[in-house]
Tab-separated table of C-alpha atoms in Angstrom:
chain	number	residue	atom	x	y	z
S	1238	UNK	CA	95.832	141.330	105.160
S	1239	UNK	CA	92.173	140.678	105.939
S	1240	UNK	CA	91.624	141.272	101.931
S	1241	UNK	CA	93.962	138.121	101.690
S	1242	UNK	CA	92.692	136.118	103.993
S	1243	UNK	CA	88.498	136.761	103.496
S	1244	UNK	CA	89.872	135.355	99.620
S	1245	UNK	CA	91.424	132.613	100.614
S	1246	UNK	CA	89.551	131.453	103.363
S	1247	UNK	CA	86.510	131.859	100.229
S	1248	UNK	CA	88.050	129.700	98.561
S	1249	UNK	CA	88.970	126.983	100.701
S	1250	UNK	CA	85.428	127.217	101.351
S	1251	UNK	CA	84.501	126.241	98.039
S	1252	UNK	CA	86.608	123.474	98.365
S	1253	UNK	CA	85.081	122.137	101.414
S	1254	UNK	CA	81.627	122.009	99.789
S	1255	UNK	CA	82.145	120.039	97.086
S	1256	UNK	CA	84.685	117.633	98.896
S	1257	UNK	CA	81.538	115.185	100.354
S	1258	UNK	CA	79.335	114.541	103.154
S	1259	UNK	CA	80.734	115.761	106.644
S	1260	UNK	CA	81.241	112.594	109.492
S	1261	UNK	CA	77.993	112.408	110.515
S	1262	UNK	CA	76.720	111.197	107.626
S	1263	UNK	CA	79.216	109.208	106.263
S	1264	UNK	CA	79.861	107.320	109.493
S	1265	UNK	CA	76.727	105.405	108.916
S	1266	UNK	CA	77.088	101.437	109.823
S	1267	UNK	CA	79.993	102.427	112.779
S	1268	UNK	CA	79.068	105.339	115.142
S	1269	UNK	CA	80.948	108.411	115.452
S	1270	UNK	CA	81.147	110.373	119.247
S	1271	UNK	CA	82.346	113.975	118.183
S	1272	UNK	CA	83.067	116.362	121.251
S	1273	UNK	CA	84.332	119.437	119.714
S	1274	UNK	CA	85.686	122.817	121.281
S	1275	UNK	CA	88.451	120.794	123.699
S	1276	UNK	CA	91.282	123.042	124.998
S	1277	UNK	CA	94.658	121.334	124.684
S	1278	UNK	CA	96.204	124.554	126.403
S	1279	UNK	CA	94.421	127.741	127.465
S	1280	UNK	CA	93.307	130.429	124.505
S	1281	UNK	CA	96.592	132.274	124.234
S	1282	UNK	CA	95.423	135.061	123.355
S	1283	UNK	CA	92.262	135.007	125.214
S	1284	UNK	CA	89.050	134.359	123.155
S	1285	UNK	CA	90.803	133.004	120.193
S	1286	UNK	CA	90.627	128.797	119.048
S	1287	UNK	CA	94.337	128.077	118.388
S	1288	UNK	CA	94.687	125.705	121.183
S	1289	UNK	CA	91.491	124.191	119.977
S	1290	UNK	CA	90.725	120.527	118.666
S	1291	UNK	CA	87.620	118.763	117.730
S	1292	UNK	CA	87.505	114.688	117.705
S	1293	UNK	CA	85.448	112.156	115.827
S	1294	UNK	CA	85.853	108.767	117.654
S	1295	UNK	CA	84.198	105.307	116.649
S	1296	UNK	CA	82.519	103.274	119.032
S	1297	UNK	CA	84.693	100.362	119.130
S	1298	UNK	CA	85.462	97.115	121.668
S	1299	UNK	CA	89.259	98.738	122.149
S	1300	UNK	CA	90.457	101.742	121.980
S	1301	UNK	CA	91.306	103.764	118.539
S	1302	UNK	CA	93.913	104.674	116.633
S	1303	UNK	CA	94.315	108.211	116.021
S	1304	UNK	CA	95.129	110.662	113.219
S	1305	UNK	CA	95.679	114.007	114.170
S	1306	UNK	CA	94.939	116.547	110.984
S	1307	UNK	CA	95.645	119.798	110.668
S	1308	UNK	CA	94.094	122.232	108.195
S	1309	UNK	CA	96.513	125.238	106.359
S	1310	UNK	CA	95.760	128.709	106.421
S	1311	UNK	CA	99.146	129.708	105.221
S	1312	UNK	CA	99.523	130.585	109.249
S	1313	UNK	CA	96.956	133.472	108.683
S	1314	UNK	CA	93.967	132.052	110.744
S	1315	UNK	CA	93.664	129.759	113.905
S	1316	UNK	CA	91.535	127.189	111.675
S	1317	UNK	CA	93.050	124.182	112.047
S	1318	UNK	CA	90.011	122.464	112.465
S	1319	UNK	CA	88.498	122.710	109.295
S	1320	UNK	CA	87.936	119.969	106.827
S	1321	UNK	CA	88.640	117.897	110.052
S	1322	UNK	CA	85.068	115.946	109.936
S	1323	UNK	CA	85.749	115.463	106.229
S	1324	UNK	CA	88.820	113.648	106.952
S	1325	UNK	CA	87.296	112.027	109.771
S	1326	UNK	CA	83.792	110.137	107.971
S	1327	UNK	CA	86.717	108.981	105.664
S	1328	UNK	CA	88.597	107.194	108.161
S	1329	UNK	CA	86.010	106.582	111.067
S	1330	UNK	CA	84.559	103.632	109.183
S	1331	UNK	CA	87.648	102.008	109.068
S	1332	UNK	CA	88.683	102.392	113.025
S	1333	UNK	CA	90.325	105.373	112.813
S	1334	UNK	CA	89.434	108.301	115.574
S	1335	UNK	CA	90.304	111.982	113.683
S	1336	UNK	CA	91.318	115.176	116.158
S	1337	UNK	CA	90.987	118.408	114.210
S	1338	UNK	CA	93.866	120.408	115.956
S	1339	UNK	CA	94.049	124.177	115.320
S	1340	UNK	CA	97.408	125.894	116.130
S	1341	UNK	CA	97.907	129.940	116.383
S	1342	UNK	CA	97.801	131.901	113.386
S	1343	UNK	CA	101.120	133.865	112.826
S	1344	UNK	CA	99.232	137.187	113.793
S	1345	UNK	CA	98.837	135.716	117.417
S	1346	UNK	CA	102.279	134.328	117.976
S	1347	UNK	CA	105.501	133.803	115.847
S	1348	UNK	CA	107.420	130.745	115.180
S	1349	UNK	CA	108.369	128.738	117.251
S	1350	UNK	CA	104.581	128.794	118.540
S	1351	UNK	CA	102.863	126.715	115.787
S	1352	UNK	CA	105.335	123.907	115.915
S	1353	UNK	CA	104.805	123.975	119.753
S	1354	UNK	CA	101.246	123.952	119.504
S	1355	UNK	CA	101.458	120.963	117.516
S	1356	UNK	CA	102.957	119.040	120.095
S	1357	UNK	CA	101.008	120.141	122.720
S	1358	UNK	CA	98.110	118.649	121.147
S	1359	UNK	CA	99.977	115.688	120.584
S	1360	UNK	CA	101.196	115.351	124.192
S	1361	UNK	CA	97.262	116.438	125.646
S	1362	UNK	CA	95.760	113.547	123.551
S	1363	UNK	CA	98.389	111.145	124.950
S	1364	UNK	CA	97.528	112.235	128.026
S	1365	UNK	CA	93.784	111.878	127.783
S	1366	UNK	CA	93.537	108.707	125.477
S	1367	UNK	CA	92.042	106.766	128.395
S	1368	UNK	CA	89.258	109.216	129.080
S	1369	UNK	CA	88.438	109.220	124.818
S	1370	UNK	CA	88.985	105.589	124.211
S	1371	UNK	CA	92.201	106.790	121.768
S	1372	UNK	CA	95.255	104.078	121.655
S	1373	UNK	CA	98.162	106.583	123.003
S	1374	UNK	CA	100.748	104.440	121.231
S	1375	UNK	CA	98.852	104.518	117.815
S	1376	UNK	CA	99.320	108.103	116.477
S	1377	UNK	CA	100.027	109.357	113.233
S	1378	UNK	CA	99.737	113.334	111.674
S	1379	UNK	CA	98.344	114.681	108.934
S	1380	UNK	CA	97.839	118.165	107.350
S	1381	UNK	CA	97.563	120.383	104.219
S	1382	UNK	CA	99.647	122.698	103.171
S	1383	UNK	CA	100.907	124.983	106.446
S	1384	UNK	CA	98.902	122.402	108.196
S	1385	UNK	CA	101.297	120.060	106.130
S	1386	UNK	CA	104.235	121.986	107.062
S	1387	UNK	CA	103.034	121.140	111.073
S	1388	UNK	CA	102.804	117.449	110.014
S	1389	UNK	CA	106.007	117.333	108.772
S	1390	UNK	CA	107.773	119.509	111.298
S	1391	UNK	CA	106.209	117.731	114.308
S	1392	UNK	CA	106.839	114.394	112.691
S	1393	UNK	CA	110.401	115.395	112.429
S	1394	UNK	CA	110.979	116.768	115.737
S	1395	UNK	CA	109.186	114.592	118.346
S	1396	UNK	CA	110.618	114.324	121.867
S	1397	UNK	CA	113.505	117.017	120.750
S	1398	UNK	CA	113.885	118.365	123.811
S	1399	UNK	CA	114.443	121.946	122.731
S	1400	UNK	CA	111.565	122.380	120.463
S	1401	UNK	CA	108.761	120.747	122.659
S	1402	UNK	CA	107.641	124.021	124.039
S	1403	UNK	CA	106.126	124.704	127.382
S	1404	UNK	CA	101.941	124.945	126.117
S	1405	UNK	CA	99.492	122.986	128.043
S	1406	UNK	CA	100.478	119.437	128.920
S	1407	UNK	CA	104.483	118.642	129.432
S	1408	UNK	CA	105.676	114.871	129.943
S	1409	UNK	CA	103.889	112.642	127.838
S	1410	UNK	CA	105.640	111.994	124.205
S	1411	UNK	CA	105.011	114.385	120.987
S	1412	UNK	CA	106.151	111.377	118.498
S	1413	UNK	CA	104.340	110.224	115.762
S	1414	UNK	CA	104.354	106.632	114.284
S	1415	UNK	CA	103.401	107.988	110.769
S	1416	UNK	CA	102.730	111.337	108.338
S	1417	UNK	CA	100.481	112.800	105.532
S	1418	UNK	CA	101.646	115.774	104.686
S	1419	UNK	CA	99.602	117.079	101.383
S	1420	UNK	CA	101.662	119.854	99.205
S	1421	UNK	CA	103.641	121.083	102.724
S	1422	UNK	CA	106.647	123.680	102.589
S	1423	UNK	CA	110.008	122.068	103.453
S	1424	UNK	CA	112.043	124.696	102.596
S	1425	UNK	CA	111.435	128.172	103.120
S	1426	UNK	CA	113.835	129.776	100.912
S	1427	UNK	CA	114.193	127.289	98.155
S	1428	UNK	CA	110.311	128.405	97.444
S	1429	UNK	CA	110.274	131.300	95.050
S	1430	UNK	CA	112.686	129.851	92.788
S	1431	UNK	CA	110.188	127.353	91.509
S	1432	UNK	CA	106.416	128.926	91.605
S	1433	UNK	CA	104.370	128.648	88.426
S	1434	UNK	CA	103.433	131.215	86.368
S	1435	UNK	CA	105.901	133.553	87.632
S	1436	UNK	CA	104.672	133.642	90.947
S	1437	UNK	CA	101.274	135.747	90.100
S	1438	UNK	CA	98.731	133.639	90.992
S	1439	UNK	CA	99.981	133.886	94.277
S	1440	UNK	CA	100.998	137.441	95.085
S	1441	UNK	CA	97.216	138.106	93.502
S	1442	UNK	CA	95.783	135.795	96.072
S	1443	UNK	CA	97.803	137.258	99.295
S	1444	UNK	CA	98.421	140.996	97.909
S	1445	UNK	CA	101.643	140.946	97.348
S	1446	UNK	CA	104.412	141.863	94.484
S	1447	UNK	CA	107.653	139.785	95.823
S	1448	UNK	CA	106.535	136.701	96.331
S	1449	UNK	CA	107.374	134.034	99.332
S	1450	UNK	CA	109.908	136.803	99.631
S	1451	UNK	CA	107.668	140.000	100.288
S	1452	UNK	CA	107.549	141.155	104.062
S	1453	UNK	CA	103.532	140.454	103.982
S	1454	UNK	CA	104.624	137.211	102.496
S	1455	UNK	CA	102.344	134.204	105.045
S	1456	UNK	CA	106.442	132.631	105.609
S	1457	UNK	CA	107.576	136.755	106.467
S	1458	UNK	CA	104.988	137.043	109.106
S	1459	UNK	CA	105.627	133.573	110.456
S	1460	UNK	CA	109.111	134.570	111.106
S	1461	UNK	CA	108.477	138.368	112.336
S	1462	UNK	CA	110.948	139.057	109.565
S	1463	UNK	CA	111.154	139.616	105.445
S	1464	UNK	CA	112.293	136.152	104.686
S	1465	UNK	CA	115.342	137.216	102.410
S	1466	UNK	CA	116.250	139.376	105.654
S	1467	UNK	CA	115.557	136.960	108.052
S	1468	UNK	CA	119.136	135.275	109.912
S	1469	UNK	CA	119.787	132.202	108.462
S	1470	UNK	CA	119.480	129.761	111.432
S	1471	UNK	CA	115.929	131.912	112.237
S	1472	UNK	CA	114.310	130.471	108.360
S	1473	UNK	CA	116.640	127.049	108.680
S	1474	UNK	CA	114.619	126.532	111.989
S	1475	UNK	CA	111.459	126.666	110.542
S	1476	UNK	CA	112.407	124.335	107.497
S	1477	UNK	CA	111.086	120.762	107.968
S	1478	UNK	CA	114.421	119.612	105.863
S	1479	UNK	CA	116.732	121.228	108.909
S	1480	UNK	CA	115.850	117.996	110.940
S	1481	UNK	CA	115.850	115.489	108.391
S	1482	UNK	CA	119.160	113.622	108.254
S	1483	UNK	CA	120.265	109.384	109.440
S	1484	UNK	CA	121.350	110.513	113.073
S	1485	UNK	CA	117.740	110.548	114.185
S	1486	UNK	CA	114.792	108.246	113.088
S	1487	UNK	CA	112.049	109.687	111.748
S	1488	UNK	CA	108.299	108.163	110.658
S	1489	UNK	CA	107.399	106.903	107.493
S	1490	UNK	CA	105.512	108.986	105.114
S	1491	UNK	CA	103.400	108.954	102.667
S	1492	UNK	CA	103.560	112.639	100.791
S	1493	UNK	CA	101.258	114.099	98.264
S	1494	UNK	CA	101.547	117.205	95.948
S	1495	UNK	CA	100.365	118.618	93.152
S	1496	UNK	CA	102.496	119.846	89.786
S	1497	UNK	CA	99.998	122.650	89.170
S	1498	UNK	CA	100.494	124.080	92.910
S	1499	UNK	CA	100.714	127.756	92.171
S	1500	UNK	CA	101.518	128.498	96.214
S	1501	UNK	CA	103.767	125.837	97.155
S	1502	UNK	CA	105.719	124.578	94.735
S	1503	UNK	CA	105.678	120.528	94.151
S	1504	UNK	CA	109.531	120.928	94.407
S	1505	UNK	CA	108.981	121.489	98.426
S	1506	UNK	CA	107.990	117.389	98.462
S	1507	UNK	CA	110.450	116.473	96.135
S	1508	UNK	CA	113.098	117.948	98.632
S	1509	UNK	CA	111.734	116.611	101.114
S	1510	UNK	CA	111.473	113.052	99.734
S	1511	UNK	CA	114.951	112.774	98.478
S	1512	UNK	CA	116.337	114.238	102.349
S	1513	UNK	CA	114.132	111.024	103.386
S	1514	UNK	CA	115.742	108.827	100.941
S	1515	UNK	CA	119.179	110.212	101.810
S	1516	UNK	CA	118.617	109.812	105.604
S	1517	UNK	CA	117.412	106.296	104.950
S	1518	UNK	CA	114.196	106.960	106.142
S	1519	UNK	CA	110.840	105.029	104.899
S	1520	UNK	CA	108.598	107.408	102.631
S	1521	UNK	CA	106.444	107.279	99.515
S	1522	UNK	CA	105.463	110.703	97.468
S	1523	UNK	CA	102.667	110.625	95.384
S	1524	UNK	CA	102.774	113.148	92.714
S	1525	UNK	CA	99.561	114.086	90.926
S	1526	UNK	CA	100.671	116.217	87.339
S	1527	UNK	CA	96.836	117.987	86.754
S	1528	UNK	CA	96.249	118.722	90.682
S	1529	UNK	CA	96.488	122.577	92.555
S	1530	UNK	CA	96.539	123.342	95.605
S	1531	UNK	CA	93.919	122.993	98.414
S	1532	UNK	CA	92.854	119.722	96.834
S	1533	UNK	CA	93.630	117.196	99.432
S	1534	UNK	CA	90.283	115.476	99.520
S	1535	UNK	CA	90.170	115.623	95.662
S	1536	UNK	CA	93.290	114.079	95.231
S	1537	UNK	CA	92.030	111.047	96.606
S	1538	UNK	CA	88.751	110.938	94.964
S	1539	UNK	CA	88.260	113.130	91.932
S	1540	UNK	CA	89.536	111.400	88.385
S	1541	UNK	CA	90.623	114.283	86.972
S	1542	UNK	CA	92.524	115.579	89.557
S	1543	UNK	CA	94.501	112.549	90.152
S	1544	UNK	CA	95.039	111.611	86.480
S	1545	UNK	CA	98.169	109.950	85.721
S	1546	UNK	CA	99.123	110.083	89.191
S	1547	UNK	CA	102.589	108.286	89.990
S	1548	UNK	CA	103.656	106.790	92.981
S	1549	UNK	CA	107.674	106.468	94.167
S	1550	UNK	CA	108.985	104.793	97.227
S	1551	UNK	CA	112.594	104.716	99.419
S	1552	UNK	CA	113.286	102.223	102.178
S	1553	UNK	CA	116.732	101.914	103.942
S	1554	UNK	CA	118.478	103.975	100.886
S	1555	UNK	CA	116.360	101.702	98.040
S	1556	UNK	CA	114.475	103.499	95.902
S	1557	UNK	CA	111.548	103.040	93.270
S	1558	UNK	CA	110.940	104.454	89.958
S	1559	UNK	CA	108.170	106.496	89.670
S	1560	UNK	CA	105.299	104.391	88.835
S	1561	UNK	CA	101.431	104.992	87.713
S	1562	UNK	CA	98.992	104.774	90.339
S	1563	UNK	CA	95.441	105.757	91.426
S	1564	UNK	CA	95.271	107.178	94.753
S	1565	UNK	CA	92.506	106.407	96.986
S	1566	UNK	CA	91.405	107.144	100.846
S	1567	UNK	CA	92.330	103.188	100.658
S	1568	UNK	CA	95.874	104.120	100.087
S	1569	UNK	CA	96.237	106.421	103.309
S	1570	UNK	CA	94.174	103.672	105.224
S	1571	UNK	CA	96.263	100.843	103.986
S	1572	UNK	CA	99.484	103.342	104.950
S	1573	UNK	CA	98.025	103.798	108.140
S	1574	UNK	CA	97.492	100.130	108.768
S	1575	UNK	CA	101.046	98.954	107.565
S	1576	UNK	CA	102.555	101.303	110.618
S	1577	UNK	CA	99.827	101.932	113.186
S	1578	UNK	CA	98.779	98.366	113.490
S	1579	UNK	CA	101.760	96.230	113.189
């Protein structure tokens, strides 16, 4: 396990590097007040940063909006926080205040915990907006890949009742007016039927020989169970699909995934667009044929990667053909206007 995590914590590491300058120096022209190391709910356990988050604020006349991002870790490591500034000197200059929220790994708590964590944040942001100069009723989430998975689950799920949890602040709302989820899981068990290359690159990554399906497997230890073996409402819980459906409104989203994702397959977004489309909802997927995973910040600004990049959209049951498009940071800010500033 720590074999599997030093590697991939390497190489999202390598990642980070070359993904640009961190906030403080792109936030140039509008400044940036970062207070990092806030506790949204005591250290559970103690001395650990899963109830963590880190914000990146422009000075501004009003207060901000706010997207919350959360980093993936495949629910190995309390790092939530990562990549957070990155995110944040891309959307600072245009108004937008960034919380880096870090939720337990899976080695600290089991599921239910991360999607509760999530909230929490949520709900402890809402309740200290005032105090940070954040606009309470302008939120929207965003994450990569288990981070994604958080997006999409809390997006899904706010002010259910039964999955808000009891961590840190109760009371204020966990809703979301919008999500970015980048390459996320939607469906735990429809995952090894659809991994590239046999499913190698990623058992070599993680250590394992069975896939999504081995008991190390990152979904396995989520669930405190080997994910074949698992009861089926215990893996249907944790599935972001599970909540999609028309009796409940959900945000719009705007999803992103790579074809050449050799950990999550691209078919996770594709399931989880068309259960949008069915349920009505608003959402756009952006599907980039030449891009792997942990490239959320190339997606959006490396040619190659996002190389005949299409774009599809459903509104109220319409949908789109797939389309070319280029991808920018201007798309998500242009998404995030069109529903966080109407």
């Amino acid at each position: 396990m720590l074999r599997q995590l030093a590697l991939l914590t390497a190489g999202l590491a390598v990642l980070a590097a070359a993904a640009g300058p961190p906030a403080a120096a792109a936030g140039r022209g509008r400044p940036v007040h970062v207070t990092k190391d806030l506790a949204y709910a005591p250290a559970e356990p103690a001395g650990t940063q899963g109830h963590l988050l880190d914000l990146y604020v422009p000075r501004a006349g009003r207060p901000a909006p706010l997207v919350v991002f959360t980093h993936g870790s495949g629910w190995l490591a309390d790092n939530g926080r990562d990549g957070a500034d990155r995110v944040a000197a891309r959307l600072n200059p245009h108004g937008y205040a960034v919380a880096g929220v870090a939720v337990r790994a899976s080695s600290q708590a089991r599921f239910p915990a991360q999607l509760h964590d999530i909230k929490a944040a949520i709900r402890w942001l809402r309740a200290h907006a005032a105090e940070y100069r954040l606009d309470p009723d302008r939120i929207a989430i965003m994450g990569e890949s288990s981070g994604g998975w958080a997006t999409t689950m809390a997006a899904v799920t706010g002010d259910v009742p039964e999955l808000e949890g009891d961590v840190g602040v109760t009371g204020p709302s966990s809703a979301v007016r919008a999500a970015v989820p980048f390459y996320a899981p939607s469906d735990l068990l429809q995952m090894d039927a659809h991994m590239l290359d046999g499913c190698a690159p990623f058992n070599e990554a993680f250590g394992l020989t069975a896939c999504h399906a081995d008991p190390k497997s990152p979904e396995s230890l989520l669930l405190g169970c080997p994910l074949p073996e698992c009861a089926p409402e215990k893996a249907a819980a944790a599935n972001p699909l599970t909540y999609v459906s028309g009796r409940r409104a959900v945000p719009p989203f705007l999803i992103l995934h790579g074809e050449q994702d050799t950990f999550v397959p691209y078919h996770q977004s594709r399931l989880l667009y068309d259960a949008l489309a069915a349920a009505g909802a608003e959402a756009r997927l952006l599907t980039f044929p030449h891009a792997a995973h942990g490239t959320y910040l190339e997606m959006l600004s490396d040619p190659p990667t996002r190389r005949d990049a299409r774009e599809e959209s459903t509104r109220a049951g319409h949908r789109t053909k797939p389309r070319p498009a280029t991808p920018t940071w201007g798309t998500v800010v242009s998404f995030l206007d069109r529903h966080l500033r109407s």
